[in-house]
Amino acid sequence: MTTERIVGIGAGAKELATEDMTLNIGPQHPSTHGVLRLRLTLDGERISAAEPIIGYMHRGAEKLFEVRDFRQIVVLANRHDWLSAFSSELGVVLAAERMLGMEVPARAVWARTLLAELNRILNHLMFLGSYPLEVGAITPIFYAFRERETLQRVMEEISGGRMHYMFNRVGGLKEELPAGWTARARKAVSEVRGRMGDIDDLIMGNEIFRARTRGVGVLTQEQILQYGVSGPIARASGLDFDLRRDEPYLAYGDLDVRVVTRSEGDCLARFECLLDQVHASLDLADACLDRLVALPPGPINQRLPKVLKVPEGHTYAWTENPLGINGYYLVSRGEKTPWRLKLRSASFNNIQVLKELLPGNLVADMIAILGSMFFVVGDIDK
């Protein structure tokens, strides 16, 4: 007597052939870096195609700019990249001041430069803490937030805000610096510099972190130029460009701006650029404090009319924001509101390159690559 046994190999399987699978990553909750969705096409464990799908947080900020005056716009400008609020305010006021032909008091120029660098450090510390968390290391975020709180205290003291500072005004800053603030700011900068070694050792000395990021997600200079990628991500691939040095604004022309670059273009290089940039910004903050203390007493803003109207014309003001180039194209018809205010945000370009960057990589490396692109979704969707 014989026994016949039939073994199934899975529904739909034909001669052991495999079919591509489409996988949705996200949309993620806003309490992360924002609502981003990726549509991935997988060939086994490897990504064969990737499509970033944006727009879940779109608020029509550019149209909202057009129905607000030049004081009210600032409150919108500091919200698209909520980690770079002070830096995002700058572009709007710089554009308006250029159109008005307005000269800002020296104390305001140096104070703006100082606060922009403190805001840059705060931005980078957030990613220095959250990126290791995304690849499995929880401890660094506690160290990063300790340093953030040290600097947040002086930022909150001067502006009254922790994220949306609203401290820039057309013609300078909102008000004079509090008495003794520069000494407290210098102490905060010194404390952060003294403890940055803890973060360096904790993360860069971790063999697992280095193994997960070295040689992963390599971004070429050609891709950077094609997609307009900027900031630490571009400099990690060897693009030696920084507006603070190459087209100085504020007081950067009087400072020695050290531009941090790497050549590898991988996840590790992008993280190293961010880490080294914190040290460079701490040095710039000290230099600004030295100059600010040495300045004679004087105004910190210009007196403005009750209704501020910008002359007819147009201009483009761009700044080196923490995440990359941020630009405002302002068109005025001589009214108290812009006729057009177009925003060029860093994160929008930085995230579009994922379409070319992710294919060919393993799904297991996707989060490591995504986290190393350092974006804020509000800065993409505007």
mmCIF file of C-alpha atoms in Angstrom, residues 34-375:
data_model
loop_
_atom_site.group_PDB
_atom_site.id
_atom_site.type_symbol
_atom_site.label_atom_id
_atom_site.label_comp_id
_atom_site.label_asym_id
_atom_site.label_seq_id
_atom_site.Cartn_x
_atom_site.Cartn_y
_atom_site.Cartn_z
ATOM 1 C CA GLY A 34 5.781 65.325 11.548
ATOM 2 C CA VAL A 35 3.348 63.563 9.256
ATOM 3 C CA LEU A 36 5.346 61.997 6.415
ATOM 4 C CA ARG A 37 4.352 58.980 4.357
ATOM 5 C CA LEU A 38 6.637 56.806 2.271
ATOM 6 C CA ARG A 39 5.332 54.401 -0.341
ATOM 7 C CA LEU A 40 7.999 51.725 -0.765
ATOM 8 C CA THR A 41 8.186 48.985 -3.365
ATOM 9 C CA LEU A 42 10.072 46.016 -1.960
ATOM 10 C CA ASP A 43 11.843 43.189 -3.708
ATOM 11 C CA GLY A 44 12.260 40.871 -0.760
ATOM 12 C CA GLU A 45 14.112 42.823 1.908
ATOM 13 C CA ARG A 46 15.456 45.395 -0.507
ATOM 14 C CA ILE A 47 13.806 48.677 -1.550
ATOM 15 C CA SER A 48 13.350 48.899 -5.317
ATOM 16 C CA ALA A 49 11.401 52.176 -5.417
ATOM 17 C CA ALA A 50 10.453 54.910 -2.938
ATOM 18 C CA GLU A 51 7.980 57.769 -3.163
ATOM 19 C CA PRO A 52 7.783 60.430 -0.426
ATOM 20 C CA ILE A 53 4.160 61.543 -0.083
ATOM 21 C CA ILE A 54 3.796 64.945 1.542
ATOM 22 C CA GLY A 55 1.026 67.435 2.229
ATOM 23 C CA TYR A 56 -0.574 66.032 5.388
ATOM 24 C CA MET A 57 0.386 69.161 7.360
ATOM 25 C CA HIS A 58 -0.141 71.723 4.594
ATOM 26 C CA ARG A 59 -1.585 74.934 6.069
ATOM 27 C CA GLY A 60 -1.276 77.324 3.139
ATOM 28 C CA ALA A 61 1.267 79.449 5.018
ATOM 29 C CA GLU A 62 2.289 81.391 1.909
ATOM 30 C CA LYS A 63 -1.289 82.570 1.310
ATOM 31 C CA LEU A 64 -1.657 83.420 4.993
ATOM 32 C CA PHE A 65 1.447 85.636 4.663
ATOM 33 C CA GLU A 66 -0.383 87.740 2.088
ATOM 34 C CA VAL A 67 -3.211 88.817 4.415
ATOM 35 C CA ARG A 68 -1.030 89.803 7.373
ATOM 36 C CA ASP A 69 1.132 92.843 7.936
ATOM 37 C CA PHE A 70 4.882 92.697 8.430
ATOM 38 C CA ARG A 71 4.582 92.339 12.203
ATOM 39 C CA GLN A 72 2.028 89.535 12.031
ATOM 40 C CA ILE A 73 3.964 87.535 9.434
ATOM 41 C CA VAL A 74 6.712 86.805 11.949
ATOM 42 C CA VAL A 75 4.360 84.637 14.001
ATOM 43 C CA LEU A 76 3.768 82.421 10.949
ATOM 44 C CA ALA A 77 7.374 82.428 9.768
ATOM 45 C CA ASN A 78 8.675 80.858 12.966
ATOM 46 C CA ARG A 79 6.264 77.915 12.778
ATOM 47 C CA HIS A 80 7.059 76.056 9.565
ATOM 48 C CA ASP A 81 10.344 74.773 11.045
ATOM 49 C CA TRP A 82 9.492 74.798 14.722
ATOM 50 C CA LEU A 83 13.008 73.745 15.696
ATOM 51 C CA SER A 84 14.525 76.787 13.937
ATOM 52 C CA ALA A 85 11.993 79.434 14.897
ATOM 53 C CA PHE A 86 14.358 82.358 15.465
ATOM 54 C CA SER A 87 16.296 81.674 12.259
ATOM 55 C CA SER A 88 13.077 81.459 10.226
ATOM 56 C CA GLU A 89 11.926 84.835 11.564
ATOM 57 C CA LEU A 90 15.121 86.419 10.302
ATOM 58 C CA GLY A 91 14.421 85.929 6.614
ATOM 59 C CA VAL A 92 11.162 87.887 6.703
ATOM 60 C CA VAL A 93 12.555 90.880 8.585
ATOM 61 C CA LEU A 94 15.758 90.941 6.509
ATOM 62 C CA ALA A 95 13.688 91.037 3.311
ATOM 63 C CA ALA A 96 11.476 93.859 4.608
ATOM 64 C CA GLU A 97 14.473 95.855 5.899
ATOM 65 C CA ARG A 98 16.214 95.532 2.532
ATOM 66 C CA MET A 99 13.121 96.850 0.712
ATOM 67 C CA LEU A 100 12.846 99.730 3.183
ATOM 68 C CA GLY A 101 16.572 100.530 2.908
ATOM 69 C CA MET A 102 16.675 100.350 6.683
ATOM 70 C CA GLU A 103 19.912 100.159 8.669
ATOM 71 C CA VAL A 104 19.567 98.087 11.832
ATOM 72 C CA PRO A 105 21.419 99.193 15.019
ATOM 73 C CA ALA A 106 24.700 97.389 15.664
ATOM 74 C CA ARG A 107 23.476 95.943 18.963
ATOM 75 C CA ALA A 108 20.543 94.323 17.168
ATOM 76 C CA VAL A 109 22.808 92.885 14.456
ATOM 77 C CA TRP A 110 25.126 91.197 16.959
ATOM 78 C CA ALA A 111 22.276 90.055 19.209
ATOM 79 C CA ARG A 112 20.481 88.532 16.212
ATOM 80 C CA THR A 113 23.643 86.683 15.185
ATOM 81 C CA LEU A 114 24.100 85.339 18.723
ATOM 82 C CA LEU A 115 20.496 84.182 19.012
ATOM 83 C CA ALA A 116 20.609 82.583 15.555
ATOM 84 C CA GLU A 117 23.599 80.477 16.631
ATOM 85 C CA LEU A 118 21.984 79.499 19.934
ATOM 86 C CA ASN A 119 18.900 78.456 17.953
ATOM 87 C CA ARG A 120 21.143 76.426 15.615
ATOM 88 C CA ILE A 121 22.618 74.566 18.580
ATOM 89 C CA LEU A 122 19.145 73.853 19.975
ATOM 90 C CA ASN A 123 18.050 72.462 16.601
ATOM 91 C CA HIS A 124 21.102 70.224 16.239
ATOM 92 C CA LEU A 125 20.873 68.929 19.804
ATOM 93 C CA MET A 126 17.337 67.725 19.107
ATOM 94 C CA PHE A 127 18.518 65.608 16.172
ATOM 95 C CA LEU A 128 21.667 64.489 17.997
ATOM 96 C CA GLY A 129 19.392 63.025 20.663
ATOM 97 C CA SER A 130 16.551 61.716 18.507
ATOM 98 C CA TYR A 131 18.601 60.082 15.745
ATOM 99 C CA PRO A 132 20.303 57.513 18.014
ATOM 100 C CA LEU A 133 16.856 56.839 19.494
ATOM 101 C CA GLU A 134 15.592 55.905 16.040
ATOM 102 C CA VAL A 135 18.357 53.322 15.605
ATOM 103 C CA GLY A 136 17.920 51.815 19.061
ATOM 104 C CA ALA A 137 19.918 53.938 21.539
ATOM 105 C CA ILE A 138 17.747 55.651 24.158
ATOM 106 C CA THR A 139 20.371 57.187 26.488
ATOM 107 C CA PRO A 140 21.701 60.008 24.206
ATOM 108 C CA ILE A 141 18.377 61.837 24.114
ATOM 109 C CA PHE A 142 18.552 62.477 27.862
ATOM 110 C CA TYR A 143 22.015 64.007 27.508
ATOM 111 C CA ALA A 144 20.943 66.096 24.503
ATOM 112 C CA PHE A 145 17.861 67.419 26.296
ATOM 113 C CA ARG A 146 19.931 68.349 29.348
ATOM 114 C CA GLU A 147 22.003 70.647 27.127
ATOM 115 C CA ARG A 148 18.903 71.928 25.342
ATOM 116 C CA GLU A 149 17.329 72.943 28.644
ATOM 117 C CA THR A 150 20.469 74.840 29.621
ATOM 118 C CA LEU A 151 20.204 76.966 26.484
ATOM 119 C CA GLN A 152 16.405 77.087 26.483
ATOM 120 C CA ARG A 153 16.491 78.891 29.809
ATOM 121 C CA VAL A 154 18.433 81.842 28.394
ATOM 122 C CA MET A 155 16.337 81.882 25.209
ATOM 123 C CA GLU A 156 13.139 81.836 27.227
ATOM 124 C CA GLU A 157 14.404 84.590 29.519
ATOM 125 C CA ILE A 158 15.146 86.935 26.648
ATOM 126 C CA SER A 159 12.046 86.268 24.520
ATOM 127 C CA GLY A 160 9.417 84.711 26.761
ATOM 128 C CA GLY A 161 9.044 81.728 24.411
ATOM 129 C CA ARG A 162 10.478 78.238 24.367
ATOM 130 C CA MET A 163 9.862 77.387 20.699
ATOM 131 C CA HIS A 164 8.182 80.309 18.942
ATOM 132 C CA TYR A 165 10.281 83.208 20.140
ATOM 133 C CA MET A 166 8.650 86.111 18.247
ATOM 134 C CA PHE A 167 11.656 88.251 19.166
ATOM 135 C CA ASN A 168 12.567 89.641 15.733
ATOM 136 C CA ARG A 169 11.015 92.850 14.506
ATOM 137 C CA VAL A 170 11.473 94.843 11.316
ATOM 138 C CA GLY A 171 14.258 97.199 12.352
ATOM 139 C CA GLY A 172 15.807 95.083 15.111
ATOM 140 C CA LEU A 173 14.588 93.108 18.090
ATOM 141 C CA LYS A 174 11.497 93.330 20.253
ATOM 142 C CA GLU A 175 13.208 94.866 23.290
ATOM 143 C CA GLU A 176 16.493 95.402 25.099
ATOM 144 C CA LEU A 177 18.361 92.427 26.522
ATOM 145 C CA PRO A 178 17.621 91.809 30.215
ATOM 146 C CA ALA A 179 20.206 93.083 32.721
ATOM 147 C CA GLY A 180 22.922 90.487 33.267
ATOM 148 C CA TRP A 181 21.620 88.288 30.441
ATOM 149 C CA THR A 182 24.897 88.189 28.516
ATOM 150 C CA ALA A 183 26.710 86.780 31.579
ATOM 151 C CA ARG A 184 24.068 84.080 32.004
ATOM 152 C CA ALA A 185 24.216 83.270 28.293
ATOM 153 C CA ARG A 186 28.011 82.963 28.439
ATOM 154 C CA LYS A 187 27.712 80.624 31.437
ATOM 155 C CA ALA A 188 25.169 78.473 29.564
ATOM 156 C CA VAL A 189 27.412 78.255 26.483
ATOM 157 C CA SER A 190 30.370 77.275 28.672
ATOM 158 C CA GLU A 191 28.375 74.578 30.454
ATOM 159 C CA VAL A 192 27.150 73.060 27.201
ATOM 160 C CA ARG A 193 30.652 73.075 25.715
ATOM 161 C CA GLY A 194 32.030 71.383 28.816
ATOM 162 C CA ARG A 195 29.492 68.554 28.618
ATOM 163 C CA MET A 196 29.424 67.958 24.848
ATOM 164 C CA GLY A 197 32.227 65.431 25.335
ATOM 165 C CA ASP A 198 29.721 63.167 27.091
ATOM 166 C CA ILE A 199 27.564 63.040 23.959
ATOM 167 C CA ASP A 200 30.623 62.571 21.730
ATOM 168 C CA ASP A 201 31.850 59.610 23.755
ATOM 169 C CA LEU A 202 28.425 58.076 24.233
ATOM 170 C CA ILE A 203 27.477 58.017 20.566
ATOM 171 C CA MET A 204 30.636 58.179 18.477
ATOM 172 C CA GLY A 205 32.329 55.592 20.676
ATOM 173 C CA ASN A 206 29.456 53.143 20.208
ATOM 174 C CA GLU A 207 30.434 50.351 17.809
ATOM 175 C CA ILE A 208 26.821 49.374 17.128
ATOM 176 C CA PHE A 209 25.861 52.937 16.156
ATOM 177 C CA ARG A 210 28.844 53.197 13.811
ATOM 178 C CA ALA A 211 28.062 49.814 12.250
ATOM 179 C CA ARG A 212 24.453 50.860 11.604
ATOM 180 C CA THR A 213 25.417 54.156 9.944
ATOM 181 C CA ARG A 214 28.826 53.789 8.238
ATOM 182 C CA GLY A 215 28.483 53.313 4.480
ATOM 183 C CA VAL A 216 24.670 53.404 4.686
ATOM 184 C CA GLY A 217 22.565 55.832 2.611
ATOM 185 C CA VAL A 218 25.374 57.409 0.620
ATOM 186 C CA LEU A 219 24.312 60.676 -1.015
ATOM 187 C CA THR A 220 26.424 61.890 -3.941
ATOM 188 C CA GLN A 221 27.265 65.502 -4.790
ATOM 189 C CA GLU A 222 25.491 65.065 -8.120
ATOM 190 C CA GLN A 223 22.245 64.150 -6.336
ATOM 191 C CA ILE A 224 22.671 67.096 -3.962
ATOM 192 C CA LEU A 225 23.025 69.559 -6.841
ATOM 193 C CA GLN A 226 20.128 68.025 -8.768
ATOM 194 C CA TYR A 227 17.701 68.299 -5.857
ATOM 195 C CA GLY A 228 18.964 71.495 -4.220
ATOM 196 C CA VAL A 229 19.871 69.744 -0.973
ATOM 197 C CA SER A 230 21.611 72.074 1.486
ATOM 198 C CA GLY A 231 22.811 72.440 5.069
ATOM 199 C CA PRO A 232 24.632 69.744 7.064
ATOM 200 C CA ILE A 233 23.303 67.006 4.745
ATOM 201 C CA ALA A 234 24.953 68.591 1.698
ATOM 202 C CA ARG A 235 28.169 69.415 3.553
ATOM 203 C CA ALA A 236 28.425 65.782 4.708
ATOM 204 C CA SER A 237 28.847 64.859 1.031
ATOM 205 C CA GLY A 238 31.637 67.363 0.508
ATOM 206 C CA LEU A 239 29.658 70.396 -0.722
ATOM 207 C CA ASP A 240 31.637 73.204 0.909
ATOM 208 C CA PHE A 241 28.955 75.891 0.899
ATOM 209 C CA ASP A 242 27.585 77.956 3.759
ATOM 210 C CA LEU A 243 25.830 81.299 3.314
ATOM 211 C CA ARG A 244 27.234 82.599 6.596
ATOM 212 C CA ARG A 245 30.715 82.498 5.052
ATOM 213 C CA ASP A 246 30.028 82.706 1.303
ATOM 214 C CA GLU A 247 27.312 85.419 1.276
ATOM 215 C CA PRO A 248 27.507 86.907 4.777
ATOM 216 C CA TYR A 249 24.487 88.537 6.401
ATOM 217 C CA LEU A 250 23.987 89.925 9.935
ATOM 218 C CA ALA A 251 27.449 90.031 11.572
ATOM 219 C CA TYR A 252 28.839 86.869 9.962
ATOM 220 C CA GLY A 253 31.155 88.893 7.725
ATOM 221 C CA ASP A 254 33.076 89.950 10.850
ATOM 222 C CA LEU A 255 33.281 86.425 12.260
ATOM 223 C CA ASP A 256 35.497 83.453 11.465
ATOM 224 C CA VAL A 257 32.821 80.967 10.386
ATOM 225 C CA ARG A 258 34.159 77.406 10.429
ATOM 226 C CA VAL A 259 32.295 75.318 7.857
ATOM 227 C CA VAL A 260 32.135 71.651 8.835
ATOM 228 C CA THR A 261 32.329 69.182 5.940
ATOM 229 C CA ARG A 262 32.792 65.463 5.333
ATOM 230 C CA SER A 263 33.363 63.530 2.119
ATOM 231 C CA GLU A 264 31.714 60.149 2.776
ATOM 232 C CA GLY A 265 28.083 61.290 2.338
ATOM 233 C CA ASP A 266 26.678 58.471 4.486
ATOM 234 C CA CYS A 267 24.501 58.477 7.610
ATOM 235 C CA LEU A 268 27.551 58.614 9.885
ATOM 236 C CA ALA A 269 29.025 61.603 8.029
ATOM 237 C CA ARG A 270 25.737 63.501 8.305
ATOM 238 C CA PHE A 271 25.634 62.854 12.050
ATOM 239 C CA GLU A 272 29.280 63.882 12.468
ATOM 240 C CA CYS A 273 28.625 67.153 10.615
ATOM 241 C CA LEU A 274 25.772 67.930 12.963
ATOM 242 C CA LEU A 275 27.880 67.134 16.016
ATOM 243 C CA ASP A 276 30.865 69.224 14.885
ATOM 244 C CA GLN A 277 28.581 72.086 13.913
ATOM 245 C CA VAL A 278 27.455 72.380 17.542
ATOM 246 C CA HIS A 279 31.072 72.995 18.583
ATOM 247 C CA ALA A 280 31.525 75.548 15.768
ATOM 248 C CA SER A 281 28.321 77.371 16.759
ATOM 249 C CA LEU A 282 29.366 77.473 20.413
ATOM 250 C CA ASP A 283 32.558 79.250 19.312
ATOM 251 C CA LEU A 284 30.530 81.742 17.239
ATOM 252 C CA ALA A 285 28.212 82.358 20.200
ATOM 253 C CA ASP A 286 31.199 83.219 22.406
ATOM 254 C CA ALA A 287 32.572 85.584 19.750
ATOM 255 C CA CYS A 288 29.175 87.325 19.495
ATOM 256 C CA LEU A 289 28.972 87.695 23.277
ATOM 257 C CA ASP A 290 32.449 89.245 23.350
ATOM 258 C CA ARG A 291 31.457 91.803 20.735
ATOM 259 C CA LEU A 292 28.034 92.476 22.258
ATOM 260 C CA VAL A 293 29.531 93.243 25.668
ATOM 261 C CA ALA A 294 32.118 95.569 24.102
ATOM 262 C CA LEU A 295 29.529 97.640 22.214
ATOM 263 C CA PRO A 296 28.575 101.023 23.730
ATOM 264 C CA PRO A 297 24.993 101.486 24.955
ATOM 265 C CA GLY A 298 22.534 102.160 22.178
ATOM 266 C CA PRO A 299 19.170 101.243 20.679
ATOM 267 C CA ILE A 300 18.260 97.668 19.796
ATOM 268 C CA ASN A 301 15.598 98.564 17.225
ATOM 269 C CA GLN A 302 14.333 101.304 14.937
ATOM 270 C CA ARG A 303 11.229 103.337 15.656
ATOM 271 C CA LEU A 304 8.530 102.370 13.165
ATOM 272 C CA PRO A 305 5.305 104.057 12.081
ATOM 273 C CA LYS A 306 2.058 102.612 13.407
ATOM 274 C CA VAL A 307 1.252 101.278 9.924
ATOM 275 C CA LEU A 308 4.374 99.929 8.200
ATOM 276 C CA LYS A 309 4.231 99.906 4.407
ATOM 277 C CA VAL A 310 7.028 98.370 2.359
ATOM 278 C CA PRO A 311 7.844 100.207 -0.906
ATOM 279 C CA GLU A 312 6.841 98.659 -4.208
ATOM 280 C CA GLY A 313 9.347 96.164 -5.547
ATOM 281 C CA HIS A 314 10.692 92.688 -4.905
ATOM 282 C CA THR A 315 13.651 90.999 -3.212
ATOM 283 C CA TYR A 316 14.918 87.589 -2.184
ATOM 284 C CA ALA A 317 16.444 87.110 1.257
ATOM 285 C CA TRP A 318 18.078 83.782 2.051
ATOM 286 C CA THR A 319 19.733 82.614 5.229
ATOM 287 C CA GLU A 320 21.696 79.573 6.390
ATOM 288 C CA ASN A 321 19.085 77.998 8.638
ATOM 289 C CA PRO A 322 20.061 75.050 10.861
ATOM 290 C CA LEU A 323 18.604 72.532 8.357
ATOM 291 C CA GLY A 324 19.833 74.320 5.231
ATOM 292 C CA ILE A 325 19.031 77.254 2.964
ATOM 293 C CA ASN A 326 15.840 79.115 3.841
ATOM 294 C CA GLY A 327 14.669 81.832 1.477
ATOM 295 C CA TYR A 328 11.817 84.341 1.221
ATOM 296 C CA TYR A 329 10.885 85.960 -2.079
ATOM 297 C CA LEU A 330 8.995 89.134 -1.189
ATOM 298 C CA VAL A 331 6.922 91.108 -3.694
ATOM 299 C CA SER A 332 5.359 94.351 -2.487
ATOM 300 C CA ARG A 333 2.917 96.769 -4.089
ATOM 301 C CA GLY A 334 3.459 99.415 -1.447
ATOM 302 C CA GLU A 335 0.826 98.115 0.920
ATOM 303 C CA LYS A 336 1.038 97.050 4.573
ATOM 304 C CA THR A 337 0.830 93.369 3.526
ATOM 305 C CA PRO A 338 3.000 91.514 0.967
ATOM 306 C CA TRP A 339 1.496 91.007 -2.463
ATOM 307 C CA ARG A 340 3.450 87.724 -2.593
ATOM 308 C CA LEU A 341 5.755 86.008 -0.113
ATOM 309 C CA LYS A 342 7.173 82.742 -1.423
ATOM 310 C CA LEU A 343 9.015 80.440 0.976
ATOM 311 C CA ARG A 344 11.913 78.229 -0.068
ATOM 312 C CA SER A 345 12.336 75.838 2.857
ATOM 313 C CA ALA A 346 15.334 73.571 3.466
ATOM 314 C CA SER A 347 13.412 70.433 4.402
ATOM 315 C CA PHE A 348 11.363 70.365 1.181
ATOM 316 C CA ASN A 349 14.436 69.811 -1.012
ATOM 317 C CA ASN A 350 16.204 67.636 1.525
ATOM 318 C CA ILE A 351 13.360 65.117 1.643
ATOM 319 C CA GLN A 352 12.723 64.883 -2.126
ATOM 320 C CA VAL A 353 16.077 63.200 -2.687
ATOM 321 C CA LEU A 354 14.787 60.133 -0.789
ATOM 322 C CA LYS A 355 13.295 59.025 -4.101
ATOM 323 C CA GLU A 356 16.827 58.338 -5.333
ATOM 324 C CA LEU A 357 18.523 57.664 -2.020
ATOM 325 C CA LEU A 358 16.387 54.807 -0.652
ATOM 326 C CA PRO A 359 16.212 52.384 -3.627
ATOM 327 C CA GLY A 360 18.838 49.660 -3.397
ATOM 328 C CA ASN A 361 18.977 49.768 0.400
ATOM 329 C CA LEU A 362 17.568 47.246 2.841
ATOM 330 C CA VAL A 363 14.328 47.929 4.703
ATOM 331 C CA ALA A 364 16.303 47.527 7.941
ATOM 332 C CA ASP A 365 18.447 50.542 6.944
ATOM 333 C CA MET A 366 15.496 52.719 5.891
ATOM 334 C CA ILE A 367 14.926 54.253 9.341
ATOM 335 C CA ALA A 368 18.652 54.942 9.753
ATOM 336 C CA ILE A 369 18.667 56.786 6.421
ATOM 337 C CA LEU A 370 15.420 58.638 7.048
ATOM 338 C CA GLY A 371 16.534 59.826 10.479
ATOM 339 C CA SER A 372 19.849 61.112 9.100
ATOM 340 C CA MET A 373 18.113 63.451 6.633
ATOM 341 C CA PHE A 374 17.248 65.884 9.486
ATOM 342 C CA PHE A 375 13.919 67.373 8.406
#
